Short mmCIF file of C-alpha atoms and ligand atoms in Angstrom, two decimals:
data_model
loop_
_atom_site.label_atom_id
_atom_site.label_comp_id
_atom_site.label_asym_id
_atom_site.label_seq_id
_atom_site.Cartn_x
_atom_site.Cartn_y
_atom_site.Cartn_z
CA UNK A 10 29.23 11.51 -22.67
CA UNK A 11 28.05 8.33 -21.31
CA UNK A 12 28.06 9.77 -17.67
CA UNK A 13 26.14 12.62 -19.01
CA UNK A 14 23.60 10.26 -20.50
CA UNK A 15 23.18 8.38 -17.44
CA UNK A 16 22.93 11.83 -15.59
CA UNK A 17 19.92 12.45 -17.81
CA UNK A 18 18.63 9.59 -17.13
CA UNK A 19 18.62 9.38 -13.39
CA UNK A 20 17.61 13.22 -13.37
CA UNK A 21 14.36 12.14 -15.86
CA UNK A 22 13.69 9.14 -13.44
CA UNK A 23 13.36 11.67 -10.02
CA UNK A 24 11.25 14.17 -11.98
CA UNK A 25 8.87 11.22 -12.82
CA UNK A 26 8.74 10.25 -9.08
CA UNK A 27 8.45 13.40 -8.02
CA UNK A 28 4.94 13.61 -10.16
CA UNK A 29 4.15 10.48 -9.36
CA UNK A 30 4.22 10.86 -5.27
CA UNK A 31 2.48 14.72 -6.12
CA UNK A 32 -0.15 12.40 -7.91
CA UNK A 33 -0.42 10.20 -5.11
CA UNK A 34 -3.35 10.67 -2.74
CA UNK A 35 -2.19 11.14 0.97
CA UNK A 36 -5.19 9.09 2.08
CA UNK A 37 -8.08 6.63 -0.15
CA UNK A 38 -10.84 6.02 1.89
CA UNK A 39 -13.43 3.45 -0.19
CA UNK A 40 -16.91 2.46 1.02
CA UNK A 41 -16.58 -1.49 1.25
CA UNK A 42 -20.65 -1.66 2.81
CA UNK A 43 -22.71 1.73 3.51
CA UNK A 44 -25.69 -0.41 4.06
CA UNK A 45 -27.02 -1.20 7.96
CA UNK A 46 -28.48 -4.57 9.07
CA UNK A 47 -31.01 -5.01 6.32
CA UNK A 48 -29.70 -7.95 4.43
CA UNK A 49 -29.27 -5.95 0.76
CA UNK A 50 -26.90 -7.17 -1.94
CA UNK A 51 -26.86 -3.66 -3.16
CA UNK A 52 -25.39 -2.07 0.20
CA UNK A 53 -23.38 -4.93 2.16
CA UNK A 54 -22.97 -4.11 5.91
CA UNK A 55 -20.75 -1.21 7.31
CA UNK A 56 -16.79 -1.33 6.10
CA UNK A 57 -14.99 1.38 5.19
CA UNK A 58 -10.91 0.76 3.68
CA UNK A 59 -8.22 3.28 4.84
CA UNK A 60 -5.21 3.23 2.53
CA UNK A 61 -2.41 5.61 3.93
CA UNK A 62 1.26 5.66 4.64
CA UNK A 63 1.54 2.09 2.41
CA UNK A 64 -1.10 0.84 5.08
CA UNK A 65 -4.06 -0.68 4.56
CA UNK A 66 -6.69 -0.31 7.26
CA UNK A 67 -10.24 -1.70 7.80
CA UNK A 68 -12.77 0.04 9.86
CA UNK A 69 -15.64 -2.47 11.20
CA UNK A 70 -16.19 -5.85 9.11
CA UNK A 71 -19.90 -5.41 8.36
CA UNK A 72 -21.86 -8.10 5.85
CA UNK A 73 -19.68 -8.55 2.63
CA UNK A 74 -16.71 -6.91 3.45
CA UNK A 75 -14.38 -9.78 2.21
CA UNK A 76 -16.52 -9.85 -1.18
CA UNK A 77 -16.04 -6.14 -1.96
CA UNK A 78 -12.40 -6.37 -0.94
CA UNK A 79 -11.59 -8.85 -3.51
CA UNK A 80 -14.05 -6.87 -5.86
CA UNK A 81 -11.07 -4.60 -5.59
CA UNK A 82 -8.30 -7.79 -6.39
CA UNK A 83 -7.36 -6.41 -2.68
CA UNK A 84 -6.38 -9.84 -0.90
CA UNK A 85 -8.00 -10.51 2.19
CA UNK A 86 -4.91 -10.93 4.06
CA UNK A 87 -3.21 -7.70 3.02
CA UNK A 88 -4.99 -6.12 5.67
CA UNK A 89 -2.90 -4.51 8.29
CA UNK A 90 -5.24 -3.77 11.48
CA UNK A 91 -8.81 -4.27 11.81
CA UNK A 92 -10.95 -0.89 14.01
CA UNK A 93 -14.30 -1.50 15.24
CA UNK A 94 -16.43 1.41 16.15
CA UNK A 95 -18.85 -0.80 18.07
CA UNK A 96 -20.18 -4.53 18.21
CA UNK A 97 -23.19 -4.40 16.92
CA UNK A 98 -23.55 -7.31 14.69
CA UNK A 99 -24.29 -4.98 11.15
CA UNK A 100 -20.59 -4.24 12.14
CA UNK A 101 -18.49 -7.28 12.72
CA UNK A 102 -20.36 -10.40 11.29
CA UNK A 103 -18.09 -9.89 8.32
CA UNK A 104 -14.87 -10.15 10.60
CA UNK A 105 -14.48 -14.58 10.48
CA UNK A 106 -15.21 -14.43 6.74
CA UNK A 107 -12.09 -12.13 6.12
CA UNK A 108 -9.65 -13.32 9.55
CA UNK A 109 -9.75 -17.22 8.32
CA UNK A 110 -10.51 -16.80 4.98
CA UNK A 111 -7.95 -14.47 4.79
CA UNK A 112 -5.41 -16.88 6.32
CA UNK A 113 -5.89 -19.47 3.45
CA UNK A 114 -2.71 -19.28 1.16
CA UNK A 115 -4.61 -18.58 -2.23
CA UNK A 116 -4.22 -15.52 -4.11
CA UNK A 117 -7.49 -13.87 -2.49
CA UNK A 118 -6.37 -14.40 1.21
CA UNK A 119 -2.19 -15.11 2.27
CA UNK A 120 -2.30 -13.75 5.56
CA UNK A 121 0.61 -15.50 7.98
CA UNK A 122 0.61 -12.67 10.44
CA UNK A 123 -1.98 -12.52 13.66
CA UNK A 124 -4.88 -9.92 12.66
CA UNK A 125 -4.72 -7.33 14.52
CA UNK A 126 -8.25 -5.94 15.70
CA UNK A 127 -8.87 -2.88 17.92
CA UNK A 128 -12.05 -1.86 19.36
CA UNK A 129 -14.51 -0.52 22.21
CA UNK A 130 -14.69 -3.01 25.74
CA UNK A 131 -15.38 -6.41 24.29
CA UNK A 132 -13.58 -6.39 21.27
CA UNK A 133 -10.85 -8.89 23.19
CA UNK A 134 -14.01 -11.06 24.01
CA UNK A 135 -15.76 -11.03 21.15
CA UNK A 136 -12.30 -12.40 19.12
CA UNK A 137 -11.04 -14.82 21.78
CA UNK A 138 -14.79 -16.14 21.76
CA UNK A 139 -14.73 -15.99 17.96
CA UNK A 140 -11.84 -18.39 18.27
CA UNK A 141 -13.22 -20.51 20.71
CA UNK A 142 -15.87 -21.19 17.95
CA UNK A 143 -13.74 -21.40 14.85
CA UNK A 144 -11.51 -23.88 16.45
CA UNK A 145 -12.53 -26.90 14.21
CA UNK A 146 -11.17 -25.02 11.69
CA UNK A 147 -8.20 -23.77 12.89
CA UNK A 148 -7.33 -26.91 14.39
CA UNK A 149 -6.99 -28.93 11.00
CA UNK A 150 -5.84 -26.39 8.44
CA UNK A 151 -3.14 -25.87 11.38
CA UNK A 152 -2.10 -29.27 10.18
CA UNK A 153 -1.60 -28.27 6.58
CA UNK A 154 0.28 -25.45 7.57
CA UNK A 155 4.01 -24.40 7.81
CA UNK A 156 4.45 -24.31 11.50
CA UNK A 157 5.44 -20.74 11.83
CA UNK A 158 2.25 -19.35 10.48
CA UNK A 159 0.47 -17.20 12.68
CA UNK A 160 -2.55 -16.04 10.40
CA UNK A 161 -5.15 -17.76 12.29
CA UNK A 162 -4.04 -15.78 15.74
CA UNK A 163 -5.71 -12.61 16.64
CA UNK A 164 -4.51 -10.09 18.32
CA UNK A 165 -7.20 -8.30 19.98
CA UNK A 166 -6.97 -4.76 22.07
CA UNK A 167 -9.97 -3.19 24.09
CA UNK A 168 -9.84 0.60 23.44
CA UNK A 169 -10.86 3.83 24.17
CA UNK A 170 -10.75 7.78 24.04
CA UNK A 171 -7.56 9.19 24.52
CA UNK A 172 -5.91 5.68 22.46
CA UNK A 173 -3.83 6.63 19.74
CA UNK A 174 -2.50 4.20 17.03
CA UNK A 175 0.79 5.16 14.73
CA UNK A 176 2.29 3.52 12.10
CA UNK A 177 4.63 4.81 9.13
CA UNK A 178 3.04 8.20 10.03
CA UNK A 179 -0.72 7.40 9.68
CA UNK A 180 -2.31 8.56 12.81
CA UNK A 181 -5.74 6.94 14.12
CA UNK A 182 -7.33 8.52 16.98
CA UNK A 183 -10.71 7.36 18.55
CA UNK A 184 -12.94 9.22 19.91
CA UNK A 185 -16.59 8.40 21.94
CA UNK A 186 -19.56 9.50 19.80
CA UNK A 187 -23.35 9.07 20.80
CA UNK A 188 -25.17 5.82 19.59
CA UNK A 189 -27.71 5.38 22.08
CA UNK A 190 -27.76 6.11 25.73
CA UNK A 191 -27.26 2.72 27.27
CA UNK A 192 -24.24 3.01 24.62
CA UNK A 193 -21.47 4.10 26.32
CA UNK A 194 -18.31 2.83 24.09
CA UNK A 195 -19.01 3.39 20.39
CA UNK A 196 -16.78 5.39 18.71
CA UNK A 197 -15.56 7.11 15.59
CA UNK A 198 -12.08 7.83 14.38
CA UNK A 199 -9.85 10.40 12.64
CA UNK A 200 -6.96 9.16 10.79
CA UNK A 201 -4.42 11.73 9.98
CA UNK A 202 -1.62 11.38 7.45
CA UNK A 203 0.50 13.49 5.44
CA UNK A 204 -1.71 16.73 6.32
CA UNK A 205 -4.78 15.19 5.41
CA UNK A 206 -7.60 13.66 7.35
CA UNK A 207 -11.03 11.88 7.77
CA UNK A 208 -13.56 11.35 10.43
CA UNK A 209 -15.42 8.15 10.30
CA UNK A 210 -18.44 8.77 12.88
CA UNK A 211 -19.17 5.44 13.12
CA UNK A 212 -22.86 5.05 14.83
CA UNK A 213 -23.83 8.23 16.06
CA UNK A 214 -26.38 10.92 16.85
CA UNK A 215 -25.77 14.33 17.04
CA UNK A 216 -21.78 14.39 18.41
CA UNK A 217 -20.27 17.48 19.79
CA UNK A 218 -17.59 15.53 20.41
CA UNK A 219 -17.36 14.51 16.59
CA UNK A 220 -17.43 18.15 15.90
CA UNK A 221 -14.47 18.61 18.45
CA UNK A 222 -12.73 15.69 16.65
CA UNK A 223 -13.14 16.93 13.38
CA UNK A 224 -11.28 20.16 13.44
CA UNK A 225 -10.19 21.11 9.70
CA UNK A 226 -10.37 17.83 8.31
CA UNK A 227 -10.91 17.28 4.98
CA UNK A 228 -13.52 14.93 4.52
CA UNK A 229 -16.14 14.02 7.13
CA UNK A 230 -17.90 10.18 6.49
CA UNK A 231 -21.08 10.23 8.45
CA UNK A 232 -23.82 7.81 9.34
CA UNK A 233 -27.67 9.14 8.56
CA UNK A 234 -30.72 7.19 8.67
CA UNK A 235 -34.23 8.55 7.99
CA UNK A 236 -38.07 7.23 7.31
CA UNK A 237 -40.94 8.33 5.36
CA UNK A 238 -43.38 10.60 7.51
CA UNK A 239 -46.66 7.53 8.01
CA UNK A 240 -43.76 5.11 9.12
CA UNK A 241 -42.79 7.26 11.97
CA UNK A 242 -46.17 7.87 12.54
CA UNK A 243 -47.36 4.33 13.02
CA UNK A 244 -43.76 2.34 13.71
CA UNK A 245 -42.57 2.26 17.54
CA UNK A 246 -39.66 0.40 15.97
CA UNK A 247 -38.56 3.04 13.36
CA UNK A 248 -38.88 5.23 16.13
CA UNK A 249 -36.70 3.63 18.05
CA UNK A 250 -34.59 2.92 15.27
CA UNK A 251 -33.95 6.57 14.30
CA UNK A 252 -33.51 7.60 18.05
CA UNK A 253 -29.94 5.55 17.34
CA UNK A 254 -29.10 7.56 14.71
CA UNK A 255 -28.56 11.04 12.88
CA UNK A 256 -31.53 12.82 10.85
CA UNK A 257 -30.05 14.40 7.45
CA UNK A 258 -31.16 17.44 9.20
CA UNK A 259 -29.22 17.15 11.91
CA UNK A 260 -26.19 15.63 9.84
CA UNK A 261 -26.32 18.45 7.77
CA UNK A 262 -25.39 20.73 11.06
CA UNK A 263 -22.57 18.50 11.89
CA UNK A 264 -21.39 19.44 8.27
CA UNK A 265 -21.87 22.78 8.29
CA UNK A 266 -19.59 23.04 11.99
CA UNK A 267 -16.60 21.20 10.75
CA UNK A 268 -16.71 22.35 7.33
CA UNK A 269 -15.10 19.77 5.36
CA UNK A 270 -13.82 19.64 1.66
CA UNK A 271 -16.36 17.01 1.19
CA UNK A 272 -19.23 15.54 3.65
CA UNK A 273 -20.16 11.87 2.52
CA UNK A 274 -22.64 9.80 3.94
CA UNK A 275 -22.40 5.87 4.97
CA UNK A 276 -23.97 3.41 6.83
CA UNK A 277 -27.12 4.73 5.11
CA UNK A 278 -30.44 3.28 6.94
CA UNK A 279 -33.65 4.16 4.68
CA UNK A 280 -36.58 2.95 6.74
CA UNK A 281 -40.50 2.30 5.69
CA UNK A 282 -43.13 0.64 8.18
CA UNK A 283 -45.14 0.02 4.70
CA UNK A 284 -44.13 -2.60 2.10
CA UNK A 285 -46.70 -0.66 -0.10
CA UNK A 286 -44.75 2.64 0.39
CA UNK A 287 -41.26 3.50 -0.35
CA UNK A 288 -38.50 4.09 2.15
CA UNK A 289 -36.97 7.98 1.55
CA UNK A 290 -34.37 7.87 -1.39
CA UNK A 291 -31.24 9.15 -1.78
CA UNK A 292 -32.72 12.57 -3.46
CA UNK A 293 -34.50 12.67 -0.08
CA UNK A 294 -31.60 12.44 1.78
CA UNK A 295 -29.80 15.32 -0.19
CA UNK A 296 -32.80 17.75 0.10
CA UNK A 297 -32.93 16.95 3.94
CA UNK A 298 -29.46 17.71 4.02
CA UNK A 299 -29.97 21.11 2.35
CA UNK A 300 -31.77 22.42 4.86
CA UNK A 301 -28.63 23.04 7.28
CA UNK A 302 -25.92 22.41 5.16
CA UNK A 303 -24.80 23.52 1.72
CA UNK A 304 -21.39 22.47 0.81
CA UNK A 305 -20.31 19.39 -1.13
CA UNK A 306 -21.86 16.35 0.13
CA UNK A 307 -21.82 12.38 -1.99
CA UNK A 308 -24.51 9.98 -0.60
CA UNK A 309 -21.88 6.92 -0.67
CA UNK A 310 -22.63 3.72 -2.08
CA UNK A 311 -20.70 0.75 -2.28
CA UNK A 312 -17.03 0.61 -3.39
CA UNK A 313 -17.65 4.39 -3.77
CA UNK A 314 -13.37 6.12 -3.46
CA UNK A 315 -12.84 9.15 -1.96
CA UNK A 316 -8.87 10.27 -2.78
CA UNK A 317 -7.59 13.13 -0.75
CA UNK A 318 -4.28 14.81 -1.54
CA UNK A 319 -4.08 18.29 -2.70
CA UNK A 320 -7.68 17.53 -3.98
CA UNK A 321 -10.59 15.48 -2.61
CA UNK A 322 -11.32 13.50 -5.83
CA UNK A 323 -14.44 10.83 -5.87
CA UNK A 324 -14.42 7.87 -7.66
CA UNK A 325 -17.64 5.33 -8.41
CA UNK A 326 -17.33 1.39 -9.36
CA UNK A 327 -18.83 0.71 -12.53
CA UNK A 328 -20.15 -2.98 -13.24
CA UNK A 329 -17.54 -2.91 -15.68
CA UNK A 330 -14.90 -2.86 -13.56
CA UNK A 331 -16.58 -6.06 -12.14
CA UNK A 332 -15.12 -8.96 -13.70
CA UNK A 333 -16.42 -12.06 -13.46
CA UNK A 334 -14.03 -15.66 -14.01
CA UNK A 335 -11.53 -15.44 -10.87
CA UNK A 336 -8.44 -17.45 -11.21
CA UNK A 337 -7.70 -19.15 -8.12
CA UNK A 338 -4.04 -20.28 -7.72
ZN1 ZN B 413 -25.00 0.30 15.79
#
């Protein structure tokens, strides 16, 4: 009787894990910053978190990145490889808040492993330079550290097409997409996992290459930037600005050739040349869209989920999620 019991029991126990890993998303993607350079406190610079496979992956380290994290009680040091899609500074002057602030052993940070950082040519240079300047710092919290803690060492890898990364079966591929044309080594990625996937354009215009990459994936995160019509009129540098970058037009054609579950839209640049007149909104950006696309499409926003398992569920913060009153052990 008791063995039967205990039968029961275990039996009871797999059918609840069995519902609980069907419940599980194969991949989260959340929007840590979908803003660009403009210093906003609404959109913090470009960051986007990968959770897949029990890892937890960063792509670029815009503005703010470390705040939104912990937003999320995610600590800092938790994260297990850093992907840049270019240097640009909107995309990595977030990168020393969350490598050394991430190495200090409170609850928010408790990294004692090297971070490891992948990106296009100069990725290496940029981090051995970054700890060339950080040193100071390095130097005397070394001192207050356990001797075989690493988490102030980066480990840095230049990268390119044709570079694959695997771990615990979550599959990151980079591919070369079209920022500019002096721009020769942005890219964008498409992590795979479980049957699911995502592309992450990073900066791009128009990409057949993206479309190439994105070959039944399930949801496609794109960059789009647009300005209101006297702005592009009068501004050389919006101009220039959107020659860098995807209309929603054209975005909306990158959508409609790869088809996803869901098209999503970060890194959002909204542009005016006019303090006096407003840059396009988000409404604008949908209607834009319309025009060459008309499947399921979220303009992101910041800390915005995306969950894709057997559905592609989307999930917004609410300021009541935010609490204020840390405790800092
Ligand atoms: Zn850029």
């Amino acid at each position: 009787m008791r063995n039967l019991f205990k039968t029961g029991i275990l039996l009871f126990l797999f059918i609840v894990n069995i519902i609980d890993a069907a419940a599980q998303p194969a991949i989260k993607i959340t929007l840590l910053g979908t803003g660009a350079p403009v210093p906003s406190i609404e959109r913090f610079g470009p960051a986007i978190l990968v959770e897949a496979g029990g890892q937890k992956l960063l792509f670029d380290c815009g503005r703010g990145a470390s705040q939104r994290l912990w937003q999320l009680k995610i600590p800092l040091g938790t994260i297990d490889a850093l992907f840049l899609t270019h240097l640009h500074s909107d995309h990595v002057v977030g990168i020393p808040d969350l490598w050394l602030t991430g190495w200090i052993p409170a609850v928010y940070g408790r990294r004692s492993h090297p971070l490891e950082t992948f990106g296009p040519a100069g990725t290496q240079n940029m981090m051995e330079n970054l700890v060339k300047a950080y040193s100071w710092d390095i130097t005397t919290r070394s001192k207050e550290r356990n001797k075989a803690d690493s988490g102030a060492l980066v480990i840095a890898t230049d990268i390119e097409e044709k570079f694959v990364w695997e771990k615990n079966g979550v599959k990151v591929t980079p591919f070369t997409v079209r920022h500019a044309e002096f721009i020769d080594s942005a890219l964008g990625y498409r992590i795979d996992y479980a049957g699911h996937s995502v592309i992450l354009s990073g900066d791009t215009r128009y990409s057949e290459n993206l479309i190439r990459y994105a070959k039944g994936v399930d949801v496609v995160v794109h960059e789009v930037a647009a300005a209101n019509e006297s702005s592009m009129q009068k501004s050389p540098l919006i101009n220039q600005i959107l020659g860098f970058h995807i209309s929603p037009e054209e975005a909306g054609k990158v959508f409609s050739q790869t088809n996803p579950k869901l098209a999503v839209y970060s890194h959002i640049v909204l542009l005016t040349a006019d303090p006096s007149l407003p840059p396009p909104t988000v409404n604008d950006l949908i209607s834009r869209t319309k025009k060459t696309y008309n499947g399921p499409l979220e303009v992101g926003e910041d800390l915005l989920s995306i969950e894709i398992g057997d559905q592609v569920k989307v999930t917004r913060f609410t300021a009541d999620q935010r609490k204020p009153g840390e405790v800092i052990k």
